[in-house]
Short mmCIF file of C-alpha atoms and ligand atoms in Angstrom, two decimals:
data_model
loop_
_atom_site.label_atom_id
_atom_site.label_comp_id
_atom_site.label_asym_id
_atom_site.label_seq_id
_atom_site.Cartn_x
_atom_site.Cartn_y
_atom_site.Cartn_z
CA UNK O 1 -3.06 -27.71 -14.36
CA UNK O 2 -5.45 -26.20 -14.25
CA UNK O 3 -4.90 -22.67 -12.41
CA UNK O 4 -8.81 -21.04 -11.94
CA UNK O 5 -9.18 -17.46 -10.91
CA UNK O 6 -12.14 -15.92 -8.77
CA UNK O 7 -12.57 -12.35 -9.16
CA UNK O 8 -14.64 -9.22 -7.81
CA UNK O 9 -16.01 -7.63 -11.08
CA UNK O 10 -17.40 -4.97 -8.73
CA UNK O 11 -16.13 -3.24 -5.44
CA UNK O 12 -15.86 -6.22 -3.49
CA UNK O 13 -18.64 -7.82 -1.62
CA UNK O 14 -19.42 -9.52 -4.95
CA UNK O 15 -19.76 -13.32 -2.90
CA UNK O 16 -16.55 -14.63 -4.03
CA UNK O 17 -16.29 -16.46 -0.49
CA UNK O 18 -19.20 -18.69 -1.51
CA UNK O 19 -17.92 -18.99 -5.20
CA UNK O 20 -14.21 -20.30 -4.20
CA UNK O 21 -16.01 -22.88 -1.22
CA UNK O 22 -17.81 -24.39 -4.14
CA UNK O 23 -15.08 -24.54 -6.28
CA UNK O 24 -12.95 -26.18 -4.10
CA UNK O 25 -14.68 -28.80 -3.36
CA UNK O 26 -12.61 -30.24 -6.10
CA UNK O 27 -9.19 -28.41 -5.90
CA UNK O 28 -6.26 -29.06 -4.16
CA UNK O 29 -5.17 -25.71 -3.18
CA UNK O 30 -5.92 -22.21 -2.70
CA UNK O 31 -4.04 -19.08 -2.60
CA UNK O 32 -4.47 -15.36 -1.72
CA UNK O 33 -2.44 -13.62 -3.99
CA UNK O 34 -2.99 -9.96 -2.62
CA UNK O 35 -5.04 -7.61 -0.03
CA UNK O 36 -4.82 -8.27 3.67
CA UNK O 37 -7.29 -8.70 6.38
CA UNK O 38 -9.77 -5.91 4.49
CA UNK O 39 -11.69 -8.83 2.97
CA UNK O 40 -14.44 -10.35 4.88
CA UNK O 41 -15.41 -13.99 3.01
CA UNK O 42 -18.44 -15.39 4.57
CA UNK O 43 -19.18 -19.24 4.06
CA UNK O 44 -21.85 -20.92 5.46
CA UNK O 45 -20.85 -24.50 5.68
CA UNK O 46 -22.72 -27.42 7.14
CA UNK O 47 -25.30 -24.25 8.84
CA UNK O 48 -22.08 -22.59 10.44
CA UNK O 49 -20.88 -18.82 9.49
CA UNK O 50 -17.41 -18.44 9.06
CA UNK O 51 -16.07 -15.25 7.74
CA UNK O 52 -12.36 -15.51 7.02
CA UNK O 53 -10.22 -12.26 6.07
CA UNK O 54 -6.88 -13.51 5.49
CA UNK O 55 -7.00 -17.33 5.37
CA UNK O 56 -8.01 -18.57 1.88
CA UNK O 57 -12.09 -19.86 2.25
CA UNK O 58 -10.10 -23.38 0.86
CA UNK O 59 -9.52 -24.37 4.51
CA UNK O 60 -13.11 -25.02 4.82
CA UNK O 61 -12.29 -28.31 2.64
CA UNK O 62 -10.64 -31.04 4.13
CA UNK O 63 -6.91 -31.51 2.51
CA UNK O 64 -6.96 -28.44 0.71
CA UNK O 65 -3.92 -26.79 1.46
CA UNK O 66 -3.90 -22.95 1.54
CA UNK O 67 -1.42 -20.71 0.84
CA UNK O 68 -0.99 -16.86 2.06
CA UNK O 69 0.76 -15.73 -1.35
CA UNK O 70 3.52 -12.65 -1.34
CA UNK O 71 1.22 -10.33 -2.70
CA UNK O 72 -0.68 -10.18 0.52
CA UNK O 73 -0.07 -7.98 3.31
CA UNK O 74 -0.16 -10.43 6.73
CA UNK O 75 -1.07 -8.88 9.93
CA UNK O 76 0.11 -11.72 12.52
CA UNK O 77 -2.38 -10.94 14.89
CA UNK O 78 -5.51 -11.47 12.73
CA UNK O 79 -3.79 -14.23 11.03
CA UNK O 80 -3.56 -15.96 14.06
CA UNK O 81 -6.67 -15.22 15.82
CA UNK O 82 -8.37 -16.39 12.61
CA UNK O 83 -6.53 -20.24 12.84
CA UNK O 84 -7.34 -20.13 16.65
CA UNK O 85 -10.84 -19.67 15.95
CA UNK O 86 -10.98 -22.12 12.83
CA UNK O 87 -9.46 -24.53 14.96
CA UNK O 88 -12.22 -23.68 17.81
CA UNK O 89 -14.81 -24.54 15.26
CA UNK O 90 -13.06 -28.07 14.74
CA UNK O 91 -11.57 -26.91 11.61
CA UNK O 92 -8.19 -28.37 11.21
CA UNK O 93 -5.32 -26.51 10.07
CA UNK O 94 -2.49 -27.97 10.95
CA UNK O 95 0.14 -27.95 8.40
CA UNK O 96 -2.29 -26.21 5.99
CA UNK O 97 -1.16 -22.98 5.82
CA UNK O 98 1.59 -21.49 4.16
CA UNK O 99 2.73 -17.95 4.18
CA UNK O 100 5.02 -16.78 1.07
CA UNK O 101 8.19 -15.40 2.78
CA UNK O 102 8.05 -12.80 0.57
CA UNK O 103 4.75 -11.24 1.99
CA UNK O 104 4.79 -7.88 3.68
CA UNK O 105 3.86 -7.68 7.43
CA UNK O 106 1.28 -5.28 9.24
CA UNK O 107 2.29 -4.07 12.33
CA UNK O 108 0.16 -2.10 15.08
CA UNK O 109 1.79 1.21 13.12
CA UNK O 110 0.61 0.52 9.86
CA UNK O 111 -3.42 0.51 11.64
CA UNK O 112 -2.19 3.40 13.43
CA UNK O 113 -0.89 5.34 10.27
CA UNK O 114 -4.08 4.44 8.31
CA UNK O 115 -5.95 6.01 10.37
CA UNK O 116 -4.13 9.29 11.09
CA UNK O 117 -3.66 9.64 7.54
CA UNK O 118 -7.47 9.25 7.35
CA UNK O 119 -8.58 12.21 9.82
CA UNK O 120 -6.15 14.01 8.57
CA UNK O 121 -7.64 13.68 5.03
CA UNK O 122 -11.03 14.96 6.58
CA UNK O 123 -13.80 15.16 3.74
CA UNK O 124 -11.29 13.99 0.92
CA UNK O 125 -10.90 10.48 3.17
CA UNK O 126 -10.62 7.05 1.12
CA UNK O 127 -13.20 5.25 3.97
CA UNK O 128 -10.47 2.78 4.03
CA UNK O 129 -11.11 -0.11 6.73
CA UNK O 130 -8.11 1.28 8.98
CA UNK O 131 -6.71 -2.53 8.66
CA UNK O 132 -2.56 -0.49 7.54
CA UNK O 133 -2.99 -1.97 4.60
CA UNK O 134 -2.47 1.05 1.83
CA UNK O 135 0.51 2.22 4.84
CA UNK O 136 1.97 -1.16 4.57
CA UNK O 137 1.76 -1.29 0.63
CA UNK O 138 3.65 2.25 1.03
CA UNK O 139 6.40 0.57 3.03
CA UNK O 140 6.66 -2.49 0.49
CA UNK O 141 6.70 0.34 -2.32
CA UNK O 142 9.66 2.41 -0.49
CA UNK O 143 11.44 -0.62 0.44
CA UNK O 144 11.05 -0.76 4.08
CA UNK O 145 8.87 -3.06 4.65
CA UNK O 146 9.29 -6.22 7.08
CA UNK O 147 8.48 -9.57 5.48
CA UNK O 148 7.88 -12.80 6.31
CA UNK O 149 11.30 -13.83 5.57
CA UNK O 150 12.51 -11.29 7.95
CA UNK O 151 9.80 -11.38 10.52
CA UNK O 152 10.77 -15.19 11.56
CA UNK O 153 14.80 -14.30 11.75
CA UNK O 154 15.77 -13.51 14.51
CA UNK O 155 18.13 -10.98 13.65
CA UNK O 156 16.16 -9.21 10.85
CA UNK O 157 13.54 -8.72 12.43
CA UNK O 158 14.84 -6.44 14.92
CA UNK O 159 16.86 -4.85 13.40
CA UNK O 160 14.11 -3.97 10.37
CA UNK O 161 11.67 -3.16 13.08
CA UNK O 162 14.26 -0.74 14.46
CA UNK O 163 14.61 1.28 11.26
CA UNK O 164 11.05 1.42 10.71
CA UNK O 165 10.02 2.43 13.90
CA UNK O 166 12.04 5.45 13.78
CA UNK O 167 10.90 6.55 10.89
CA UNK O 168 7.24 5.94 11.96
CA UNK O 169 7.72 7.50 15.11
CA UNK O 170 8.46 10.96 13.60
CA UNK O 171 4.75 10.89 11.82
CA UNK O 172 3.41 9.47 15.02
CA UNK O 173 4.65 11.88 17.13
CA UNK O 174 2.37 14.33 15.05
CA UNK O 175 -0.49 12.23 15.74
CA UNK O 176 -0.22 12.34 19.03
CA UNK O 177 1.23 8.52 19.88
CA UNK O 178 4.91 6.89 19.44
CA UNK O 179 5.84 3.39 19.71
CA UNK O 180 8.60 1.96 21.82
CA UNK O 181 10.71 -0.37 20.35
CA UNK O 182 10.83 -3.05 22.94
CA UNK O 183 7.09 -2.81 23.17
CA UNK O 184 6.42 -3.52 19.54
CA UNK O 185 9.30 -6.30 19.76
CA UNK O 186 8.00 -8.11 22.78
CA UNK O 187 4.44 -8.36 21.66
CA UNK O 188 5.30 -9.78 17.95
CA UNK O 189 8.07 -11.49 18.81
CA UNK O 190 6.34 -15.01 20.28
CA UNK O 191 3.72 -13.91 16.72
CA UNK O 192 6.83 -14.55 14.60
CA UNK O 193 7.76 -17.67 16.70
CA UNK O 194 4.17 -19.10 15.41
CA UNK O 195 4.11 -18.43 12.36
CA UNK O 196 7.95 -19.73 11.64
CA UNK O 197 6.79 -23.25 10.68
CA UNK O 198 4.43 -21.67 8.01
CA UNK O 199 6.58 -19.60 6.01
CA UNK O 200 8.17 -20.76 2.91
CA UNK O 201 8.76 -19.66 -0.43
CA UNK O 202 5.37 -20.88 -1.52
CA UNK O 203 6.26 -19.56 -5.27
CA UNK O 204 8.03 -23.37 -5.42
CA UNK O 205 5.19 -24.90 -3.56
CA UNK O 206 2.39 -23.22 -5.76
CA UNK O 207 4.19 -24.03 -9.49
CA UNK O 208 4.52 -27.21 -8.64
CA UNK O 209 1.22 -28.22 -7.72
CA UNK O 210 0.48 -26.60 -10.93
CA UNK O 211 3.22 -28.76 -12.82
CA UNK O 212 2.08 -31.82 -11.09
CA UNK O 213 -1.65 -31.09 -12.49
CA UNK O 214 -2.99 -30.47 -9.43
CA UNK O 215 -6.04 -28.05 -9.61
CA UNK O 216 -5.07 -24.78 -8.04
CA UNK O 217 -7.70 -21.94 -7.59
CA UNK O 218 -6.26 -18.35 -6.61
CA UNK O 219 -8.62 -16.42 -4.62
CA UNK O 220 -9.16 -12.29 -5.15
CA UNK O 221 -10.13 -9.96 -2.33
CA UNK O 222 -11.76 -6.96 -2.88
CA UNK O 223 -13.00 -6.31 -6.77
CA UNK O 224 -12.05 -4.64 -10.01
CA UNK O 225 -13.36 -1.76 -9.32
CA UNK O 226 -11.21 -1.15 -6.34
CA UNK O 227 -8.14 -2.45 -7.92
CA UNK O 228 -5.04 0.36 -7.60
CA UNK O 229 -4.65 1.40 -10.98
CA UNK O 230 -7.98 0.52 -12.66
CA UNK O 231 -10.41 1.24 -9.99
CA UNK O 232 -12.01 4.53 -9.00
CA UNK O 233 -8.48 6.18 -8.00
CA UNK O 234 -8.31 7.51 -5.40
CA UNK O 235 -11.09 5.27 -4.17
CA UNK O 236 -9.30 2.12 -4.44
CA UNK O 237 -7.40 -0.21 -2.08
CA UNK O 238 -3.93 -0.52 -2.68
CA UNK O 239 -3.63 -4.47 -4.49
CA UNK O 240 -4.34 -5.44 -7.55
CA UNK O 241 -7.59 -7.64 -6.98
CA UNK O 242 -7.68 -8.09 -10.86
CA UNK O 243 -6.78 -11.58 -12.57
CA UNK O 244 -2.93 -10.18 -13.64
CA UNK O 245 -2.83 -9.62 -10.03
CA UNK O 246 -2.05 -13.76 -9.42
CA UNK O 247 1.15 -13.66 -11.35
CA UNK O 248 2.74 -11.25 -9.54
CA UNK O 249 1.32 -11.81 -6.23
CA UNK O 250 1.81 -15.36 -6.10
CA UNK O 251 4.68 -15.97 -8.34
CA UNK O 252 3.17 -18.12 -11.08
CA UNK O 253 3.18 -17.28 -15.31
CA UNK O 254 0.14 -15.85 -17.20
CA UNK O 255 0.01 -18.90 -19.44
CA UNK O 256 -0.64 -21.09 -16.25
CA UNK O 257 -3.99 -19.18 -15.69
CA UNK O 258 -6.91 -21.70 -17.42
CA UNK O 259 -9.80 -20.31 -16.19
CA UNK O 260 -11.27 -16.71 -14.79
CA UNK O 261 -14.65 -16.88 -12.91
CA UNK O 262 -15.69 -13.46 -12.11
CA UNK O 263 -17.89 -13.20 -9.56
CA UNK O 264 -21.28 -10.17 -10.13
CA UNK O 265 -23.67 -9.33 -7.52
CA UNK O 266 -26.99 -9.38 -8.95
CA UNK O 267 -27.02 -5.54 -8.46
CA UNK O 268 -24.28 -3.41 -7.22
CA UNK O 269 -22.79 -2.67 -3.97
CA UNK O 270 -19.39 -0.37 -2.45
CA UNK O 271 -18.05 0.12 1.10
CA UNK O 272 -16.33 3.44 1.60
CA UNK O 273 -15.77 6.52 0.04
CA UNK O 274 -15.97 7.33 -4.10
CA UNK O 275 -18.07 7.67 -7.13
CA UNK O 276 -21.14 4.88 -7.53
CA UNK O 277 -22.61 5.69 -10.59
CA UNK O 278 -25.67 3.51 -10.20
CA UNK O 279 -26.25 4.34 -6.08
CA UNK O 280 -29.25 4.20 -4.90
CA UNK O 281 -28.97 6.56 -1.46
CA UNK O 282 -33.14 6.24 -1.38
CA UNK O 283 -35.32 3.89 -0.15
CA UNK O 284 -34.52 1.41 -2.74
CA UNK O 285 -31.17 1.44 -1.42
CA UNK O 286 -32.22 0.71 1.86
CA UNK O 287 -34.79 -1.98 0.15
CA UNK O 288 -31.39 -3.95 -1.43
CA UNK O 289 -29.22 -3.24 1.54
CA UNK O 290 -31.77 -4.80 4.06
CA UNK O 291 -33.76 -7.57 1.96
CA UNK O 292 -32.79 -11.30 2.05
CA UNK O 293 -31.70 -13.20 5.20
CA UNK O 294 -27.96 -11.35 5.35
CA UNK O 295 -28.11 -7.20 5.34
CA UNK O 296 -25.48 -5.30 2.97
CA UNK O 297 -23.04 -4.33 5.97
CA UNK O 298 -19.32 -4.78 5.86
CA UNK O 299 -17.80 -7.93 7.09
CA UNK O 300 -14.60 -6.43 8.54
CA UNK O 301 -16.25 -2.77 9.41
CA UNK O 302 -19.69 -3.35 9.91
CA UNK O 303 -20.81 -0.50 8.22
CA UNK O 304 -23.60 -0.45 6.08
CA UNK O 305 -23.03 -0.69 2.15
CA UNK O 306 -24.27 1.35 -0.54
CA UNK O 307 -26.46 0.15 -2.11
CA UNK O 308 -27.79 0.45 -6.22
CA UNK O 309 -28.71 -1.01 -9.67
CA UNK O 310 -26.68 -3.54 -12.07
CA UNK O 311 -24.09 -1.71 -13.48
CA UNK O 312 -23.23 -3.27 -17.02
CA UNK O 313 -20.29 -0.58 -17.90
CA UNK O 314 -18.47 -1.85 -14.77
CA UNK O 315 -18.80 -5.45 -15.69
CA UNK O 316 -17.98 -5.29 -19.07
CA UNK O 317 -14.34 -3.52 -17.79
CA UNK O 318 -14.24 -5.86 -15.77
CA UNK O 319 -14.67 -8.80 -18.06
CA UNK O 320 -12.17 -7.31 -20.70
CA UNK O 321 -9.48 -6.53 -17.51
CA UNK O 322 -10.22 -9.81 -16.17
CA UNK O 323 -10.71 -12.11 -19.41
CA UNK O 324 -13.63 -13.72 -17.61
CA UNK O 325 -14.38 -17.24 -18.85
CA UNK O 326 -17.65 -17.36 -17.07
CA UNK O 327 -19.96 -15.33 -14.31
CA UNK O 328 -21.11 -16.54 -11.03
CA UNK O 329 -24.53 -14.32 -10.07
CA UNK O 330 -25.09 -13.95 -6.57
CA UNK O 331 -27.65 -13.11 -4.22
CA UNK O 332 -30.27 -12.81 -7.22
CA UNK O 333 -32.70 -13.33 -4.12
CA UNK O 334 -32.37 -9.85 -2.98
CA UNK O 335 -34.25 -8.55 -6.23
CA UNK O 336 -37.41 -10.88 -5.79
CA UNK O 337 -39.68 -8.16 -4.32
CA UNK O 338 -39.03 -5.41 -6.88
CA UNK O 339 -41.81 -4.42 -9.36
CA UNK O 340 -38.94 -2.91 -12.02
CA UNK O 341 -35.23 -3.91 -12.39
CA UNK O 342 -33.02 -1.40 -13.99
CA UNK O 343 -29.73 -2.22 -15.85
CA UNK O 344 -27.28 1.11 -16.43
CA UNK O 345 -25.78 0.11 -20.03
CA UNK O 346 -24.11 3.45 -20.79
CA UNK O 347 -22.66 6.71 -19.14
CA UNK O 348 -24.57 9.93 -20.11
CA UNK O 349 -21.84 12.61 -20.18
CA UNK O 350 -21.37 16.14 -22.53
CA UNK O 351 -24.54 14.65 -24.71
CA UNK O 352 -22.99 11.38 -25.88
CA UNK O 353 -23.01 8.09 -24.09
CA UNK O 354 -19.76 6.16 -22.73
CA UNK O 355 -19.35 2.69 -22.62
CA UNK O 356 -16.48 2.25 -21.03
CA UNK O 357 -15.71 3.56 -17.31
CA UNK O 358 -13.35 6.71 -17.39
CA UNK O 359 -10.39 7.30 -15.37
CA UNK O 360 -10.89 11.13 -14.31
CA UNK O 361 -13.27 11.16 -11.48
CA UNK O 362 -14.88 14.11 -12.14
CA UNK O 363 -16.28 12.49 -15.41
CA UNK O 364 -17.66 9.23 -13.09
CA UNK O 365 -19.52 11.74 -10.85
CA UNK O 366 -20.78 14.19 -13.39
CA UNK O 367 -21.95 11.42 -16.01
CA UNK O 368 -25.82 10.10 -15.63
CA UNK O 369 -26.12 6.32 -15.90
CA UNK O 370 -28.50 5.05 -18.83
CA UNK O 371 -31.27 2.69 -17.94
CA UNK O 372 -32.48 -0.66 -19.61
CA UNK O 373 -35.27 -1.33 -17.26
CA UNK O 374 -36.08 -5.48 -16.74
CA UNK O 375 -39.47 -6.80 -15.37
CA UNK O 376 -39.40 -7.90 -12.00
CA UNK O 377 -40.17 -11.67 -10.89
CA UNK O 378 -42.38 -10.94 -7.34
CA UNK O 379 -41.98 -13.97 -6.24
CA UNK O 380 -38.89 -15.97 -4.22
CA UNK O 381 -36.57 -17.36 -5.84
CA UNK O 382 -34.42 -19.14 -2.53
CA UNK O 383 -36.07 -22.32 -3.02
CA UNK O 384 -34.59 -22.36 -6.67
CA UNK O 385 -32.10 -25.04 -7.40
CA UNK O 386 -31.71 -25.70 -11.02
CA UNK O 387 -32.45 -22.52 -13.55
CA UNK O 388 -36.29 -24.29 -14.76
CA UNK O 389 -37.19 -23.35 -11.17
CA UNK O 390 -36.29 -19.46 -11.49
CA UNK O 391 -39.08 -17.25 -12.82
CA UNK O 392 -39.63 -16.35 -16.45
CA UNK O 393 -38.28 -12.49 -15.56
CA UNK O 394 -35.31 -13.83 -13.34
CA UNK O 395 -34.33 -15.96 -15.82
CA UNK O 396 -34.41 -13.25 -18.62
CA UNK O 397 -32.48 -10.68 -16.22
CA UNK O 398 -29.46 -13.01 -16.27
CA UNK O 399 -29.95 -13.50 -20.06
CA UNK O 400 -29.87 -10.29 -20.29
CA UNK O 401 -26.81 -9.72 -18.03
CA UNK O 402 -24.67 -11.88 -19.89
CA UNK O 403 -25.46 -10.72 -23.34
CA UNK O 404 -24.22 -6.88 -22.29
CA UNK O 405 -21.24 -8.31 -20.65
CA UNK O 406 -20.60 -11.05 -23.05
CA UNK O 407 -19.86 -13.58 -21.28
CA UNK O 408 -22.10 -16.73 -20.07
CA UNK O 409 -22.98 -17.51 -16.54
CA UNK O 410 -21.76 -20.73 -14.48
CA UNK O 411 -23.69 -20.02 -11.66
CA UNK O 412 -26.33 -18.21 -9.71
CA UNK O 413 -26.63 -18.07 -6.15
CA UNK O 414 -30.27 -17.29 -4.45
CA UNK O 415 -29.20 -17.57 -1.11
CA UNK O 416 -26.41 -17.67 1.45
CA UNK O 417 -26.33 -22.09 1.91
CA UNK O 418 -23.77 -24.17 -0.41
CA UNK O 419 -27.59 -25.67 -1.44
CA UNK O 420 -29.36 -22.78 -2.54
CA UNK O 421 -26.73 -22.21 -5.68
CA UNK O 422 -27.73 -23.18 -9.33
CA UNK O 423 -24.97 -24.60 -11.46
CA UNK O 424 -25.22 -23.59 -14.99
CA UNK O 425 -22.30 -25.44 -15.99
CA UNK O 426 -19.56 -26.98 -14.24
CA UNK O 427 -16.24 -25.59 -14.61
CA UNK O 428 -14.44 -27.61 -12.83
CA UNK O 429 -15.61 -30.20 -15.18
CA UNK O 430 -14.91 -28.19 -18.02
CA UNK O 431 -11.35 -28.30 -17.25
CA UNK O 432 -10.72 -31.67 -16.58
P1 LIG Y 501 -8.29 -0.37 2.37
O1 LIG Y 501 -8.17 -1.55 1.47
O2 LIG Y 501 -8.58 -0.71 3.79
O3 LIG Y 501 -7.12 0.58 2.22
O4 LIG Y 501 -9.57 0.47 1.89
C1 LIG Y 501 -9.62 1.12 0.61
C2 LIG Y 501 -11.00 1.02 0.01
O5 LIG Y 501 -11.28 -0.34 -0.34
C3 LIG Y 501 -12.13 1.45 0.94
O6 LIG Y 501 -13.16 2.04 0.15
C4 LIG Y 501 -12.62 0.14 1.51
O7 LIG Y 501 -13.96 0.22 1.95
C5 LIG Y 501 -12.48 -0.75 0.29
N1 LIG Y 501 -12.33 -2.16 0.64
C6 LIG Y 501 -11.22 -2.78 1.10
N2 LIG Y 501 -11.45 -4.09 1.27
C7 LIG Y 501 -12.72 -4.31 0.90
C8 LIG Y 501 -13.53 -5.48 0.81
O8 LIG Y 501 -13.11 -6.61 1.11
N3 LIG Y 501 -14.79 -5.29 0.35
C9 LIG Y 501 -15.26 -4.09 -0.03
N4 LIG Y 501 -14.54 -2.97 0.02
C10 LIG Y 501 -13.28 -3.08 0.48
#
C-alpha cells in the first residue's frame, strides 16, 4: 500500500503528466492501465521537454519501475522509438519497463483502419488521432487481437497475424491498400524480438508491490469525459480512462485503490470531434488556447484545442465516477489576463436546469450552460509558489471550484516547471 490514482476529470489534456512526475517522486512504480500512444504527457524536468505517449511519465524518476499494464493497447513501434529517445536524453531504462502480456498490440492496420473508417465517416467523424487504437480495441472486443503474450512467440505470432491479416485485407482492399503477410511479419518481427525481455504478467509484479507496501501510482490517459461508456458517446476514445478503469486494466482489486487525484484544468479544453458545452470558438478561445508559455495544441496531433470556460457539471461527474480524494488545478496561469471568469454550474435545457451531464447527445448540444461569473486577478500568477502568493480573486476561484465539486484541492500548478506548482497538501504524506 498505498495504490494512488491520477485521473482526467475532463477530455484529456487536463496536466496529469506533470501531476504523476510530482507524485512519483516518492513512489516506486507506475502503471498505464489503458489507452495507447493517443496520450501526449509533457514533463519538463531539470528544463528538458519530454512528452511520453505510452511509457508511464514514472521513468523520469530514477528506480521507478514502470509498467505498460494489459489494458493498454502497445504499438511496438512508438513504444520503442519512445525508449530510444529516453535513452538519447540519458534517461535510463534498462530493465524498467514491463509490458503486461496480456496487452493488445497495434499493428500498421489498425492506423490504417482508423483512418479509413474516419473518411469514410465524413462529417459524422470521431476526430480520433488515427493512432488504431478504437480498431485495435475492436479486435480485443471480437477476440482477434494479437497480444503481447503472442507477439513474442514465435509461433503465435504468425500464425495470429495470418488470421488477422486476412480478415483486414478484405476491408483494406475497399480502401484502396492490402497488406502482405511477409511484409507485416518481417518488419515486426525483430519489434517482438525487443520487446521479449519486457513482457511479463505484470498483474503478479504490480499486486505485489502493492502487498509488499510499496507505493504504486496508476497513471490515466485521456479523461472522464472521453471515457467509452461515460463520456460524450460517440465522442469518446475507446478505454476506460476513469478510476474503475485500474482494476481491470491492470489486474489489481478495488479495495487496493487508497487514493484518487483527479486532475482539472483551470478552464476546459477537448481535442476532436463532439459536444463542448462551455466552448469558446471566439476570441476568448483563441485568448486561452494561445496565452501562457505552452499553446493549447495536441501533443500527439498537433492540432489546436478547443478552447472554453470551467465546466463544474463535468467535474462534479467526474468526481462522483472517479471518487476523487483531492484536485490538482493546473495551468491557473492561463486565466491571469482575463477581466471576468465564468464558471457553468448547471445545464439550461426544456426550462429547467440539469446538474448532471446527460447521456443523449442531442440534449448536451441543445442545453445552454449557466454562468457563475468570478472576478478576474490581472496580474501573473507564475511566480506563485505557496497559495499566500496567489491573488485575492485566484485564490477565491479555486475556493470556489472546490466547493461546486466538493472536493478540496492538493495542488495548483501556474506554470509548466516541477517549481512553479503549489502544494496544498501532501498526499503522499497523507498516506504514509
Ligand atoms: P482515439 O482515442 O484516437 O480513438 O480518439 C478518440 C477521441 O479521443 C478523439 O476525440 C481524440 O481527440 C480524443 N483523444 C484521444 N486521446 C486523447 C488525449 O490524450 N488527449 C485528448 N484527447 C484525446
Amino acid at each position: 500500500m498505498p495504490g494512488i490514482v491520477v485521473v482526467g476529470t475532463q477530455w484529456g489534456d487536463e496536466g496529469k503528466g506533470k501531476v504523476v512526475d510530482l507524485l512519483t517522486e516518492k513512489a516506486d512504480m507506475a502503471v498505464r492501465y489503458q489507452g495507447g500512444a493517443n496520450a501526449g504527457h509533457t514533463v519538463i524536468a531539470d528544463g528538458r521537454e519530454f512528452i511520453l505517449h505510452i511509457v508511464p511519465s514514472g521513468i523520469l524518476h530514477d528506480g521507478v519501475q514502470c509498467v505498460i499494464g494489459n489494458g493498454v493497447v502497445v504499438d511496438p513501434v512508438v513504444l520503442l522509438e519512445e525508449i530510444d529517445s529516453l535513452e538519447a536524453k540519458g534517461v535510463d531504462t534498462d530493465g524498467r519497463i514491463l509490458i503486461s502480456d496480456r496487452a493488445n498490440v497495434i499493428f500498421s492496420y489498425h492506423k490504417l483502419m482508423d483512418k479509413a473508417l474516419e473518411r469514410m465517416r465524413g462529417k459524422g467523424k470521431i476526430g480520433t488521432t488515427g493512432r488504431g487504437i478504437g480498431t485495435a480495441y475492436v479486435d480485443k472486443t471480437a477476440r482477434v487481437g494479437v497480444r503481447m503474450a503472442d507477439f513474442v512467440d514465435e509461433r503465435s505470432f504468425p500464425e495470429k497475424l495470418e488470421i488477422n491479416l486476412r480478415e483486414k485485407n478484405g476491408f483494406l482492399a475497399d480502401a484502396g491498400r492490402t497488406l502482405s503477410l511477409s511484409d507485416v511479419y518481417e518488419r515486426y518481427k525483430p519489434l517482438a524480438d525487443r520487446l521479449r525481455p519486457m513482457v511479463m504478467d505484470t498483474t503478479h509484479v504490480v499486486n505485489r508491490a502493492l502487498d509488499g507496501g510499496m507505493t504504486v501510482l496508476f497513471e490515466g490517459a485521456q479523461g472522464t469525459m472521453l471515457d467509452i461508456d461515460y463520456g460524450t458517446y460517440p465522442y469518446v476514445t475507446s478505454s476506460h480512462p476513469i478510476s474503475g478503469g485500474v482494476c481491470v486494466g491492470a489486474g489489481v482489486p478495488p479495495r487496493r485503490i487508497d487514493c484518487v487525484v483527479g486532475v482539472v484544468k483551470a478552464y476546459t479544453t477537448r481535442v476532436g470531434d463532439g459536444p463542448f458545452p462551455t466552448e469558446q470558438d471566439n476570441e476568448v478561445g483563441e485568448k486561452l488556447r494561445n496565452a501562457g508559455p505552452i499553446g493549447e495544441y495536441g501533443r500527439t496531433t498537433g492540432r489546436p484545442r478547443r478552447c472554453g470556460w470551467l465546466d463544474a457539471v463535468v467535474l462534479r461527474y467526474a468526481a462522483m465516477l472517479n471518487g476523487l480524494d483531492y484536485l490538482a488545478v493546473m495551468r491557473l496561469d492561463i486565466l491571469d489576463d482575463f477581466e471576468v471568469i465564468p464558471i457553468c454550474t448547471g445545464y439550461r435545457y426544456n426550462g429547467s436546469v440539469l446538474e448532471s451531464f446527460p447521456a443523449l447527445l442531442r440534449v448536451v448540444q441543445e442545453c445552454e450552460p449557466v454562468y457563475e461569473e468570478m472576478p478576474g486577478w490581472r496580474e501573473s500568477t507564475a511566480r506563485a509558489r505557496k497559495l499566500e502568493d496567489l491573488p485575492k480573486n485566484a485564490r477565491a476561484y479555486l475556493d470556489r471550484i472546490s466547493e461546486l465539486v466538493g472536493v478540496p484541492i492538493a495542488m495548483v500548478s501556474v506554470g509548466p516547471s516541477r517549481a512553479q506548482t503549489l502544494i496544498l497538501t501532501d498526499v503522499m504524506e497523507q498516506l504514509r
